[in-house]
Amino acid sequence: MSDVVRIRRIADADWPGIVELESRAYAPLGLSEGREALESRADASPGTCFALDLGARLAGYLLALPYPESAYPELNGPERGPTPASRNLHLHDIVVAEHLRHRGLARHLLRHLMATARAHAYEQISLVAVGGSETFWSGRGFTAHPGPPPAGYGPTAVYMSRTTGPSTKRTTRPVTVPAQEPEKWADAGAPRA
């Protein structure tokens, strides 16, 4: 059995599900933000924030917004003021529902983000890896920056980035993912991103 995977812009009706997914992924790490902060990040850059549907249900989400290199959102509140002009797109959150991980859904979201970033002339994507996920992100081409852990993200957090690569004119179309497709890497609910 297969379900159609669709990536789309976040709608108002998605927020209860997004807040639940975010809380389950980040509350155990002490990094859950709450609805106001999450919505403010999506409002700051709606064209780079996405919901992921598997069939007719919300299966995950991704929040990314422009931030200067080596900068990142504060976890203790919503975005303040206009989004800074930047060629760096910060991947703040990527979460896939626990029971749907290891099927390539996070990889699908990340590919969509990379294509979107290139289409909008972003040169780099950054993130803050939390919960020991820096190895996961290294495998996706992200490189750790030296220095102390990003403030407010926990003692093991690591700021990482990668270039978006050459621009391509690929479009992301709905795809079908087998319900039990094995995954070769973990769909971490975690860069905080």
PDB file of C-alpha atoms in Angstrom:
ATOM      1  CA  MET A   1       0.000   0.000   0.000  1.00  0.00           C
ATOM      2  CA  SER A   2       1.234   3.499  -0.841  1.00  0.00           C
ATOM      3  CA  ASP A   3       0.272   7.024   0.116  1.00  0.00           C
ATOM      4  CA  VAL A   4       0.821  10.180  -1.898  1.00  0.00           C
ATOM      5  CA  VAL A   5       3.289  12.578  -0.306  1.00  0.00           C
ATOM      6  CA  ARG A   6       2.552  16.244  -0.814  1.00  0.00           C
ATOM      7  CA  ILE A   7       4.487  19.293   0.342  1.00  0.00           C
ATOM      8  CA  ARG A   8       2.554  22.532   0.531  1.00  0.00           C
ATOM      9  CA  ARG A   9       2.451  25.863   2.300  1.00  0.00           C
ATOM     10  CA  ILE A  10       1.272  25.818   5.881  1.00  0.00           C
ATOM     11  CA  ALA A  11      -2.432  26.604   6.354  1.00  0.00           C
ATOM     12  CA  ASP A  12      -4.092  27.988   9.495  1.00  0.00           C
ATOM     13  CA  ALA A  13      -5.786  24.628  10.109  1.00  0.00           C
ATOM     14  CA  ASP A  14      -2.352  22.931  10.340  1.00  0.00           C
ATOM     15  CA  TRP A  15      -1.225  24.702  13.509  1.00  0.00           C
ATOM     16  CA  PRO A  16      -2.740  22.377  16.136  1.00  0.00           C
ATOM     17  CA  GLY A  17      -1.052  19.402  14.437  1.00  0.00           C
ATOM     18  CA  ILE A  18       2.241  21.253  13.982  1.00  0.00           C
ATOM     19  CA  VAL A  19       2.277  22.306  17.634  1.00  0.00           C
ATOM     20  CA  GLU A  20       1.647  18.706  18.697  1.00  0.00           C
ATOM     21  CA  LEU A  21       4.431  17.370  16.435  1.00  0.00           C
ATOM     22  CA  GLU A  22       6.851  20.054  17.659  1.00  0.00           C
ATOM     23  CA  SER A  23       6.069  19.388  21.306  1.00  0.00           C
ATOM     24  CA  ARG A  24       6.574  15.624  20.975  1.00  0.00           C
ATOM     25  CA  ALA A  25       9.899  16.169  19.186  1.00  0.00           C
ATOM     26  CA  TYR A  26      11.397  18.937  21.316  1.00  0.00           C
ATOM     27  CA  ALA A  27       9.752  18.926  24.768  1.00  0.00           C
ATOM     28  CA  PRO A  28      11.898  15.955  25.908  1.00  0.00           C
ATOM     29  CA  LEU A  29      14.967  18.099  25.068  1.00  0.00           C
ATOM     30  CA  GLY A  30      13.534  21.131  26.885  1.00  0.00           C
ATOM     31  CA  LEU A  31      13.364  23.024  23.565  1.00  0.00           C
ATOM     32  CA  SER A  32       9.643  23.204  22.766  1.00  0.00           C
ATOM     33  CA  GLU A  33       8.597  26.723  21.749  1.00  0.00           C
ATOM     34  CA  GLY A  34       4.806  26.869  21.565  1.00  0.00           C
ATOM     35  CA  ARG A  35       2.393  28.029  18.924  1.00  0.00           C
ATOM     36  CA  GLU A  36       3.069  31.786  18.993  1.00  0.00           C
ATOM     37  CA  ALA A  37       6.781  31.366  18.313  1.00  0.00           C
ATOM     38  CA  LEU A  38       6.235  28.713  15.644  1.00  0.00           C
ATOM     39  CA  GLU A  39       3.616  30.771  13.818  1.00  0.00           C
ATOM     40  CA  SER A  40       5.837  33.855  13.944  1.00  0.00           C
ATOM     41  CA  ARG A  41       8.615  31.935  12.185  1.00  0.00           C
ATOM     42  CA  ALA A  42       6.254  30.812   9.423  1.00  0.00           C
ATOM     43  CA  ASP A  43       4.795  34.321   9.132  1.00  0.00           C
ATOM     44  CA  ALA A  44       8.324  35.698   8.692  1.00  0.00           C
ATOM     45  CA  SER A  45       8.868  33.606   5.541  1.00  0.00           C
ATOM     46  CA  PRO A  46       5.739  31.748   4.384  1.00  0.00           C
ATOM     47  CA  GLY A  47       7.359  30.766   1.081  1.00  0.00           C
ATOM     48  CA  THR A  48      10.031  28.698   2.868  1.00  0.00           C
ATOM     49  CA  CYS A  49       7.857  26.970   5.464  1.00  0.00           C
ATOM     50  CA  PHE A  50       5.995  23.803   4.533  1.00  0.00           C
ATOM     51  CA  ALA A  51       3.530  21.189   5.702  1.00  0.00           C
ATOM     52  CA  LEU A  52       4.019  17.598   4.608  1.00  0.00           C
ATOM     53  CA  ASP A  53       0.971  15.441   3.989  1.00  0.00           C
ATOM     54  CA  LEU A  54       0.976  11.676   3.665  1.00  0.00           C
ATOM     55  CA  GLY A  55      -2.303  10.816   2.060  1.00  0.00           C
ATOM     56  CA  ALA A  56      -4.893  13.024   3.724  1.00  0.00           C
ATOM     57  CA  ARG A  57      -3.053  13.541   7.019  1.00  0.00           C
ATOM     58  CA  LEU A  58      -0.400  15.947   8.267  1.00  0.00           C
ATOM     59  CA  ALA A  59       2.800  13.927   8.569  1.00  0.00           C
ATOM     60  CA  GLY A  60       5.367  16.636   9.272  1.00  0.00           C
ATOM     61  CA  TYR A  61       6.470  20.198   8.737  1.00  0.00           C
ATOM     62  CA  LEU A  62       9.500  22.363   8.045  1.00  0.00           C
ATOM     63  CA  LEU A  63      10.161  25.951   9.139  1.00  0.00           C
ATOM     64  CA  ALA A  64      12.953  27.936   7.476  1.00  0.00           C
ATOM     65  CA  LEU A  65      13.515  31.675   7.375  1.00  0.00           C
ATOM     66  CA  PRO A  66      16.234  34.102   6.321  1.00  0.00           C
ATOM     67  CA  TYR A  67      18.839  34.758   9.016  1.00  0.00           C
ATOM     68  CA  PRO A  68      22.338  36.168   8.687  1.00  0.00           C
ATOM     69  CA  GLU A  69      25.100  33.565   8.775  1.00  0.00           C
ATOM     70  CA  SER A  70      25.941  32.474  12.345  1.00  0.00           C
ATOM     71  CA  ALA A  71      22.645  33.905  13.636  1.00  0.00           C
ATOM     72  CA  TYR A  72      19.557  31.921  14.609  1.00  0.00           C
ATOM     73  CA  PRO A  73      16.124  32.421  16.212  1.00  0.00           C
ATOM     74  CA  GLU A  74      15.917  32.789  19.973  1.00  0.00           C
ATOM     75  CA  LEU A  75      13.862  29.988  21.474  1.00  0.00           C
ATOM     76  CA  ASN A  76      12.272  32.076  24.215  1.00  0.00           C
ATOM     77  CA  GLY A  77       9.856  34.012  22.026  1.00  0.00           C
ATOM     78  CA  PRO A  78       8.465  34.913  18.637  1.00  0.00           C
ATOM     79  CA  GLU A  79      10.255  36.650  15.797  1.00  0.00           C
ATOM     80  CA  ARG A  80      10.565  40.377  16.354  1.00  0.00           C
ATOM     81  CA  GLY A  81      10.464  42.826  13.485  1.00  0.00           C
ATOM     82  CA  PRO A  82      11.007  42.223   9.798  1.00  0.00           C
ATOM     83  CA  THR A  83      13.008  39.303   8.473  1.00  0.00           C
ATOM     84  CA  PRO A  84      16.629  40.369   7.967  1.00  0.00           C
ATOM     85  CA  ALA A  85      17.910  40.460   4.398  1.00  0.00           C
ATOM     86  CA  SER A  86      20.222  37.498   3.977  1.00  0.00           C
ATOM     87  CA  ARG A  87      21.516  35.022   1.387  1.00  0.00           C
ATOM     88  CA  ASN A  88      21.421  32.458   4.218  1.00  0.00           C
ATOM     89  CA  LEU A  89      18.213  30.491   4.852  1.00  0.00           C
ATOM     90  CA  HIS A  90      18.022  29.084   8.390  1.00  0.00           C
ATOM     91  CA  LEU A  91      16.344  25.679   8.739  1.00  0.00           C
ATOM     92  CA  HIS A  92      14.773  26.099  12.154  1.00  0.00           C
ATOM     93  CA  ASP A  93      12.574  22.998  12.418  1.00  0.00           C
ATOM     94  CA  ILE A  94      12.007  19.803  10.508  1.00  0.00           C
ATOM     95  CA  VAL A  95       9.773  17.230  12.166  1.00  0.00           C
ATOM     96  CA  VAL A  96       8.169  14.035  10.903  1.00  0.00           C
ATOM     97  CA  ALA A  97       5.601  12.191  13.038  1.00  0.00           C
ATOM     98  CA  GLU A  98       7.279   9.434  15.054  1.00  0.00           C
ATOM     99  CA  HIS A  99       5.277   6.579  13.508  1.00  0.00           C
ATOM    100  CA  LEU A 100       6.148   7.790   9.981  1.00  0.00           C
ATOM    101  CA  ARG A 101       9.905   8.140  10.372  1.00  0.00           C
ATOM    102  CA  HIS A 102      12.403   6.038   8.418  1.00  0.00           C
ATOM    103  CA  ARG A 103      10.388   6.314   5.185  1.00  0.00           C
ATOM    104  CA  GLY A 104      12.335   9.131   3.525  1.00  0.00           C
ATOM    105  CA  LEU A 105       9.855  11.875   4.401  1.00  0.00           C
ATOM    106  CA  ALA A 106      12.433  14.158   6.039  1.00  0.00           C
ATOM    107  CA  ARG A 107      14.703  13.640   3.040  1.00  0.00           C
ATOM    108  CA  HIS A 108      11.802  14.652   0.786  1.00  0.00           C
ATOM    109  CA  LEU A 109      11.236  17.825   2.843  1.00  0.00           C
ATOM    110  CA  LEU A 110      14.947  18.669   2.784  1.00  0.00           C
ATOM    111  CA  ARG A 111      15.145  18.218  -1.010  1.00  0.00           C
ATOM    112  CA  HIS A 112      12.152  20.509  -1.383  1.00  0.00           C
ATOM    113  CA  LEU A 113      13.795  23.112   0.833  1.00  0.00           C
ATOM    114  CA  MET A 114      17.050  22.932  -1.153  1.00  0.00           C
ATOM    115  CA  ALA A 115      15.178  23.444  -4.437  1.00  0.00           C
ATOM    116  CA  THR A 116      13.207  26.338  -2.942  1.00  0.00           C
ATOM    117  CA  ALA A 117      16.378  27.929  -1.560  1.00  0.00           C
ATOM    118  CA  ARG A 118      18.114  27.729  -4.944  1.00  0.00           C
ATOM    119  CA  ALA A 119      15.030  29.111  -6.731  1.00  0.00           C
ATOM    120  CA  HIS A 120      15.065  32.111  -4.365  1.00  0.00           C
ATOM    121  CA  ALA A 121      18.840  32.654  -4.740  1.00  0.00           C
ATOM    122  CA  TYR A 122      19.781  31.631  -1.210  1.00  0.00           C
ATOM    123  CA  GLU A 123      23.445  30.661  -1.208  1.00  0.00           C
ATOM    124  CA  GLN A 124      23.518  28.757   2.069  1.00  0.00           C
ATOM    125  CA  ILE A 125      21.294  26.882   4.513  1.00  0.00           C
ATOM    126  CA  SER A 126      22.138  26.860   8.206  1.00  0.00           C
ATOM    127  CA  LEU A 127      20.682  25.053  11.203  1.00  0.00           C
ATOM    128  CA  VAL A 128      21.305  24.339  14.852  1.00  0.00           C
ATOM    129  CA  ALA A 129      21.702  20.605  15.392  1.00  0.00           C
ATOM    130  CA  VAL A 130      20.355  19.451  18.768  1.00  0.00           C
ATOM    131  CA  GLY A 131      20.064  16.191  20.633  1.00  0.00           C
ATOM    132  CA  GLY A 132      23.185  14.688  19.068  1.00  0.00           C
ATOM    133  CA  SER A 133      21.914  15.085  15.484  1.00  0.00           C
ATOM    134  CA  GLU A 134      25.108  16.682  14.090  1.00  0.00           C
ATOM    135  CA  THR A 135      26.227  13.341  12.608  1.00  0.00           C
ATOM    136  CA  PHE A 136      22.899  13.053  10.817  1.00  0.00           C
ATOM    137  CA  TRP A 137      23.293  16.559   9.378  1.00  0.00           C
ATOM    138  CA  SER A 138      26.934  15.974   8.437  1.00  0.00           C
ATOM    139  CA  GLY A 139      25.655  13.133   6.280  1.00  0.00           C
ATOM    140  CA  ARG A 140      23.402  15.631   4.499  1.00  0.00           C
ATOM    141  CA  GLY A 141      26.377  17.880   3.632  1.00  0.00           C
ATOM    142  CA  PHE A 142      26.238  20.274   6.596  1.00  0.00           C
ATOM    143  CA  THR A 143      29.484  21.355   8.260  1.00  0.00           C
ATOM    144  CA  ALA A 144      29.834  22.305  11.923  1.00  0.00           C
ATOM    145  CA  HIS A 145      31.106  25.791  12.737  1.00  0.00           C
ATOM    146  CA  PRO A 146      33.632  26.136  15.556  1.00  0.00           C
ATOM    147  CA  GLY A 147      32.669  27.966  18.688  1.00  0.00           C
ATOM    148  CA  PRO A 148      30.473  27.628  21.741  1.00  0.00           C
ATOM    149  CA  PRO A 149      27.023  26.016  21.502  1.00  0.00           C
ATOM    150  CA  PRO A 150      24.300  28.350  20.221  1.00  0.00           C
ATOM    151  CA  ALA A 151      22.720  30.124  23.196  1.00  0.00           C
ATOM    152  CA  GLY A 152      19.487  28.603  24.457  1.00  0.00           C
ATOM    153  CA  TYR A 153      19.691  25.382  22.414  1.00  0.00           C
ATOM    154  CA  GLY A 154      21.362  23.184  25.009  1.00  0.00           C
ATOM    155  CA  PRO A 155      24.979  22.356  25.833  1.00  0.00           C
ATOM    156  CA  THR A 156      25.473  19.950  22.914  1.00  0.00           C
ATOM    157  CA  ALA A 157      23.922  22.140  20.197  1.00  0.00           C
ATOM    158  CA  VAL A 158      26.030  22.730  17.080  1.00  0.00           C
ATOM    159  CA  TYR A 159      25.620  25.487  14.475  1.00  0.00           C
ATOM    160  CA  MET A 160      26.021  24.000  10.982  1.00  0.00           C
ATOM    161  CA  SER A 161      25.651  25.105   7.370  1.00  0.00           C
ATOM    162  CA  ARG A 162      25.994  24.014   3.759  1.00  0.00           C
ATOM    163  CA  THR A 163      25.803  25.686   0.378  1.00  0.00           C
ATOM    164  CA  THR A 164      22.681  25.276  -1.689  1.00  0.00           C
ATOM    165  CA  GLY A 165      24.695  24.222  -4.728  1.00  0.00           C
ATOM    166  CA  PRO A 166      24.085  25.194  -8.328  1.00  0.00           C
ATOM    167  CA  SER A 167      20.689  26.475  -9.317  1.00  0.00           C
ATOM    168  CA  THR A 168      18.425  24.005 -11.052  1.00  0.00           C
ATOM    169  CA  LYS A 169      14.937  24.418 -12.428  1.00  0.00           C
ATOM    170  CA  ARG A 170      13.475  21.258 -10.934  1.00  0.00           C
ATOM    171  CA  THR A 171       9.992  21.344  -9.558  1.00  0.00           C
ATOM    172  CA  THR A 172       8.789  19.217  -6.699  1.00  0.00           C
ATOM    173  CA  ARG A 173       5.812  17.090  -7.686  1.00  0.00           C
ATOM    174  CA  PRO A 174       3.724  14.829  -5.493  1.00  0.00           C
ATOM    175  CA  VAL A 175       5.365  11.424  -5.227  1.00  0.00           C
ATOM    176  CA  THR A 176       4.264   8.068  -3.939  1.00  0.00           C
ATOM    177  CA  VAL A 177       6.217   6.564  -1.052  1.00  0.00           C
ATOM    178  CA  PRO A 178       5.688   2.910  -0.161  1.00  0.00           C
ATOM    179  CA  ALA A 179       4.236   2.622   3.323  1.00  0.00           C
ATOM    180  CA  GLN A 180       7.090   0.428   4.569  1.00  0.00           C
ATOM    181  CA  GLU A 181      10.065   1.778   2.561  1.00  0.00           C
ATOM    182  CA  PRO A 182      13.200   1.188   4.636  1.00  0.00           C
ATOM    183  CA  GLU A 183      15.298   4.246   5.374  1.00  0.00           C
ATOM    184  CA  LYS A 184      19.077   4.243   5.331  1.00  0.00           C
ATOM    185  CA  TRP A 185      19.309   7.144   7.762  1.00  0.00           C
ATOM    186  CA  ALA A 186      17.142   8.410  10.564  1.00  0.00           C
ATOM    187  CA  ASP A 187      14.410  10.972   9.969  1.00  0.00           C
ATOM    188  CA  ALA A 188      15.494  12.892  13.039  1.00  0.00           C
ATOM    189  CA  GLY A 189      12.836  15.137  14.446  1.00  0.00           C
ATOM    190  CA  ALA A 190      15.752  17.329  15.116  1.00  0.00           C
ATOM    191  CA  PRO A 191      17.704  20.040  13.804  1.00  0.00           C
ATOM    192  CA  ARG A 192      16.258  22.617  15.967  1.00  0.00           C
ATOM    193  CA  ALA A 193      16.183  22.444  13.305  1.00  0.00           C
TER     194      ALA A 193
END
